[in-house]
Tab-separated table of C-alpha atoms and ligand atoms in Angstrom:
chain	number	residue	atom	x	y	z
A	27	UNK	CA	98.173	103.090	110.437
A	28	UNK	CA	101.273	105.001	109.422
A	29	UNK	CA	101.780	105.927	105.778
A	30	UNK	CA	104.570	107.735	103.948
A	31	UNK	CA	103.014	110.445	101.798
A	32	UNK	CA	104.378	112.771	99.189
A	33	UNK	CA	103.298	116.232	100.336
A	34	UNK	CA	105.242	118.278	97.780
A	35	UNK	CA	108.190	117.959	95.439
A	36	UNK	CA	111.033	116.244	97.308
A	37	UNK	CA	108.919	116.194	100.464
A	38	UNK	CA	107.734	113.052	102.219
A	39	UNK	CA	105.923	112.916	105.548
A	40	UNK	CA	104.851	109.956	107.671
A	41	UNK	CA	101.234	110.508	108.694
A	42	UNK	CA	98.429	108.549	110.325
A	43	UNK	CA	95.826	107.474	107.791
A	44	UNK	CA	92.706	105.261	108.120
A	45	UNK	CA	93.300	101.525	108.203
A	46	UNK	CA	92.325	99.751	104.968
A	47	UNK	CA	89.424	97.308	105.356
A	48	UNK	CA	88.385	94.139	103.569
A	49	UNK	CA	85.374	95.067	101.451
A	50	UNK	CA	85.034	92.349	98.845
A	51	UNK	CA	84.908	88.560	99.119
A	52	UNK	CA	88.226	88.190	97.288
A	53	UNK	CA	90.109	90.878	99.232
A	54	UNK	CA	93.278	90.158	101.197
A	55	UNK	CA	94.573	92.397	104.014
A	56	UNK	CA	98.384	92.422	103.997
A	57	UNK	CA	100.947	93.669	106.522
A	58	UNK	CA	103.506	95.327	104.258
A	59	UNK	CA	107.074	94.304	105.147
A	60	UNK	CA	109.214	95.572	102.281
A	61	UNK	CA	108.744	98.117	99.522
A	62	UNK	CA	111.094	98.695	96.584
A	63	UNK	CA	111.752	102.154	95.239
A	64	UNK	CA	111.086	102.235	91.487
A	65	UNK	CA	112.411	104.815	89.036
A	66	UNK	CA	108.814	106.013	88.587
A	67	UNK	CA	108.537	106.630	92.352
A	68	UNK	CA	111.622	108.829	92.076
A	69	UNK	CA	110.009	110.790	89.199
A	70	UNK	CA	106.904	111.405	91.299
A	71	UNK	CA	109.125	112.394	94.268
A	72	UNK	CA	111.377	114.776	92.317
A	73	UNK	CA	109.045	116.137	89.605
A	74	UNK	CA	105.580	115.407	90.976
A	75	UNK	CA	104.589	113.815	87.686
A	76	UNK	CA	105.362	111.460	84.825
A	77	UNK	CA	103.981	113.035	81.655
A	78	UNK	CA	100.243	113.410	82.054
A	79	UNK	CA	100.182	111.521	85.351
A	80	UNK	CA	100.339	114.318	87.880
A	81	UNK	CA	100.470	113.858	91.668
A	82	UNK	CA	97.873	115.661	93.714
A	83	UNK	CA	99.175	115.962	97.238
A	84	UNK	CA	99.150	114.303	99.686
A	85	UNK	CA	99.786	111.106	97.726
A	86	UNK	CA	101.226	107.706	98.502
A	87	UNK	CA	103.573	106.062	95.971
A	88	UNK	CA	105.068	102.542	95.974
A	89	UNK	CA	104.159	99.520	93.894
A	90	UNK	CA	106.886	96.925	94.508
A	91	UNK	CA	106.036	95.207	97.768
A	92	UNK	CA	105.769	92.055	99.823
A	93	UNK	CA	104.194	91.254	103.131
A	94	UNK	CA	102.274	88.877	105.357
A	95	UNK	CA	98.584	88.023	105.032
A	96	UNK	CA	96.643	89.284	108.068
A	97	UNK	CA	93.095	88.493	106.994
A	98	UNK	CA	91.231	87.178	103.971
A	99	UNK	CA	87.755	87.786	102.547
A	100	UNK	CA	85.127	85.049	102.676
A	101	UNK	CA	85.780	84.016	99.067
A	102	UNK	CA	89.564	83.540	99.376
A	103	UNK	CA	90.584	79.882	99.634
A	104	UNK	CA	94.158	79.765	98.340
A	105	UNK	CA	95.664	82.145	100.953
A	106	UNK	CA	95.553	82.167	104.715
A	107	UNK	CA	96.729	84.260	107.627
A	108	UNK	CA	100.514	84.144	107.970
A	109	UNK	CA	101.260	83.466	104.283
A	110	UNK	CA	104.058	85.548	102.785
A	111	UNK	CA	103.024	87.183	99.511
A	112	UNK	CA	104.598	89.166	96.697
A	113	UNK	CA	102.190	91.684	95.210
A	114	UNK	CA	101.249	92.262	91.590
A	115	UNK	CA	100.482	96.020	91.643
A	116	UNK	CA	98.185	95.892	88.589
A	117	UNK	CA	94.522	95.461	89.561
A	118	UNK	CA	92.501	94.661	86.462
A	119	UNK	CA	88.695	94.836	86.255
A	120	UNK	CA	88.224	91.282	84.951
A	121	UNK	CA	85.256	92.300	82.756
A	122	UNK	CA	86.389	94.563	79.898
A	123	UNK	CA	87.243	93.324	76.403
A	124	UNK	CA	90.976	93.330	77.209
A	125	UNK	CA	90.532	91.296	80.396
A	126	UNK	CA	88.230	88.855	78.596
A	127	UNK	CA	90.915	88.442	75.888
A	128	UNK	CA	93.575	87.402	78.467
A	129	UNK	CA	95.219	90.837	78.308
A	130	UNK	CA	94.632	91.977	81.866
A	131	UNK	CA	97.799	94.088	81.598
A	132	UNK	CA	96.003	96.375	79.152
A	133	UNK	CA	92.710	96.424	81.099
A	134	UNK	CA	90.751	99.548	80.179
A	135	UNK	CA	90.046	100.185	83.854
A	136	UNK	CA	93.476	99.188	85.229
A	137	UNK	CA	94.307	100.471	88.702
A	138	UNK	CA	98.040	100.320	89.287
A	139	UNK	CA	99.310	100.866	92.814
A	140	UNK	CA	100.999	104.209	93.342
A	141	UNK	CA	99.983	105.670	90.002
A	142	UNK	CA	98.209	109.055	90.103
A	143	UNK	CA	94.635	108.783	88.874
A	144	UNK	CA	94.602	104.999	89.385
A	145	UNK	CA	95.326	104.156	92.996
A	146	UNK	CA	97.340	104.956	96.096
A	147	UNK	CA	100.620	103.084	96.625
A	148	UNK	CA	101.981	100.674	99.203
A	149	UNK	CA	104.334	102.831	101.288
A	150	UNK	CA	102.201	102.126	104.314
A	151	UNK	CA	101.771	99.524	107.053
A	152	UNK	CA	98.768	97.661	105.664
A	153	UNK	CA	97.191	97.223	102.258
A	154	UNK	CA	94.127	95.510	100.829
A	155	UNK	CA	94.558	93.783	97.461
A	156	UNK	CA	92.402	91.314	95.526
A	157	UNK	CA	93.601	87.724	95.963
A	158	UNK	CA	94.557	87.402	92.298
A	159	UNK	CA	97.265	90.043	92.882
A	160	UNK	CA	98.814	88.130	95.814
A	161	UNK	CA	101.439	85.507	94.987
A	162	UNK	CA	102.436	83.185	97.791
A	163	UNK	CA	106.205	83.088	98.243
A	164	UNK	CA	107.739	79.867	99.458
A	165	UNK	CA	110.909	78.786	101.191
A	166	UNK	CA	111.583	81.539	103.705
A	167	UNK	CA	112.328	84.145	101.012
A	168	UNK	CA	113.446	87.476	102.493
A	169	UNK	CA	110.778	90.162	102.206
A	170	UNK	CA	113.212	92.439	100.374
A	171	UNK	CA	113.704	89.730	97.711
A	172	UNK	CA	109.975	89.079	97.512
A	173	UNK	CA	109.436	92.780	96.818
A	174	UNK	CA	111.756	92.406	93.817
A	175	UNK	CA	109.423	89.891	92.179
A	176	UNK	CA	107.586	92.759	90.457
A	177	UNK	CA	110.593	94.313	88.624
A	178	UNK	CA	112.137	90.861	88.031
A	179	UNK	CA	108.910	89.738	86.380
A	180	UNK	CA	109.440	92.487	83.773
A	181	UNK	CA	112.803	90.919	82.885
A	182	UNK	CA	111.318	87.420	82.701
A	183	UNK	CA	108.401	88.632	80.570
A	184	UNK	CA	110.672	90.467	78.121
A	185	UNK	CA	112.883	87.395	77.674
A	186	UNK	CA	109.781	85.262	77.083
A	187	UNK	CA	108.439	87.806	74.594
A	188	UNK	CA	111.673	87.388	72.616
A	189	UNK	CA	110.690	83.747	72.259
A	190	UNK	CA	113.655	81.762	73.519
A	191	UNK	CA	117.208	82.991	74.129
A	192	UNK	CA	118.898	79.627	74.708
A	193	UNK	CA	122.174	79.423	72.806
A	194	UNK	CA	121.784	82.998	71.444
A	195	UNK	CA	123.684	86.247	71.968
A	196	UNK	CA	122.031	89.352	73.296
A	197	UNK	CA	122.776	92.947	74.180
A	198	UNK	CA	121.318	95.005	77.013
A	199	UNK	CA	121.522	98.761	76.556
A	200	UNK	CA	121.032	100.260	80.014
A	201	UNK	CA	121.796	98.336	83.186
A	202	UNK	CA	119.418	99.898	85.678
A	203	UNK	CA	117.286	97.575	87.796
A	204	UNK	CA	115.118	96.597	84.819
A	205	UNK	CA	118.088	95.996	82.503
A	206	UNK	CA	119.680	93.873	85.216
A	207	UNK	CA	116.354	91.999	85.627
A	208	UNK	CA	116.489	91.197	81.907
A	209	UNK	CA	120.111	90.070	82.331
A	210	UNK	CA	119.329	87.719	85.219
A	211	UNK	CA	116.352	86.302	83.319
A	212	UNK	CA	118.261	85.846	80.053
A	213	UNK	CA	120.993	84.009	82.000
A	214	UNK	CA	118.414	81.777	83.667
A	215	UNK	CA	116.892	80.951	80.286
A	216	UNK	CA	120.274	79.873	78.904
A	217	UNK	CA	121.501	82.771	76.773
A	218	UNK	CA	124.994	82.084	75.449
A	219	UNK	CA	126.578	85.563	75.593
A	220	UNK	CA	125.417	88.892	76.953
A	221	UNK	CA	126.857	92.296	76.030
A	222	UNK	CA	125.815	95.131	78.358
A	223	UNK	CA	126.278	98.875	78.227
A	224	UNK	CA	125.540	101.753	80.553
A	225	UNK	CA	126.830	105.279	81.116
A	226	UNK	CA	127.037	104.693	84.866
A	227	UNK	CA	130.134	102.680	85.751
A	228	UNK	CA	128.772	101.243	88.998
A	229	UNK	CA	125.894	99.656	87.074
A	230	UNK	CA	128.343	97.911	84.792
A	231	UNK	CA	129.985	96.363	87.839
A	232	UNK	CA	126.624	94.881	88.793
A	233	UNK	CA	126.133	93.669	85.213
A	234	UNK	CA	129.511	91.882	85.277
A	235	UNK	CA	128.769	90.426	88.669
A	236	UNK	CA	125.392	89.111	87.444
A	237	UNK	CA	126.905	87.393	84.443
A	238	UNK	CA	127.418	89.827	81.548
A	239	UNK	CA	130.258	88.541	79.345
A	240	UNK	CA	131.237	91.979	78.129
A	241	UNK	CA	130.425	95.439	79.482
A	242	UNK	CA	131.077	98.845	77.917
A	243	UNK	CA	130.528	102.474	78.791
A	244	UNK	CA	129.796	104.667	75.728
A	245	UNK	CA	131.270	107.656	77.564
A	246	UNK	CA	134.634	105.939	77.846
A	247	UNK	CA	135.048	104.351	74.437
B	326	ZN	ZN1	108.128	100.090	88.895
B	327	ZN	ZN1	89.583	95.016	82.417
């Protein structure tokens, strides 16, 4: 299959790589249809690293993706060929103390797609993921939107962590994709007023469009 690979700083090449294969009973083979570009992907592209996570080339980034199920392992019952799925890029071990305490997000053996030292990413034609990372998307959702489930889930989770925003006022400092995900989520959960700031004017336009009641740029005021 074809895969986009980082081969140096600011260098990407499309190369042929071996097809991924179903190896475990709960594996799902997915035809990737859309991949979002995350800020962390840009760091790996431009700087070749984020802190101690250093790319060794060639390396495939990408962790926001959606696609179509091509094949399922013998133990997968809830998904079938042709299903459209959004992917959770965090593959937890299921056995460590964190996983057993319902904190799979802090699994001690977490493998996150497109994170150096953990796993290759999804900028490729086909990908194998465990079934628990594949979320069936209903209603003819566009693949590009389904790929946004991953960053949007961060916004939803942060609003839930706050513990109920209905009828309250909130401020979002920074209206990049994650800030905007928080904004959309807070709106959906019934926040009364949202104040949003960013140094980049175009982002404030998006914030207004998505329902911020007040926007401000600290560079202008
Ligand atoms: Zn990301
Ligand atoms: Zn674990």
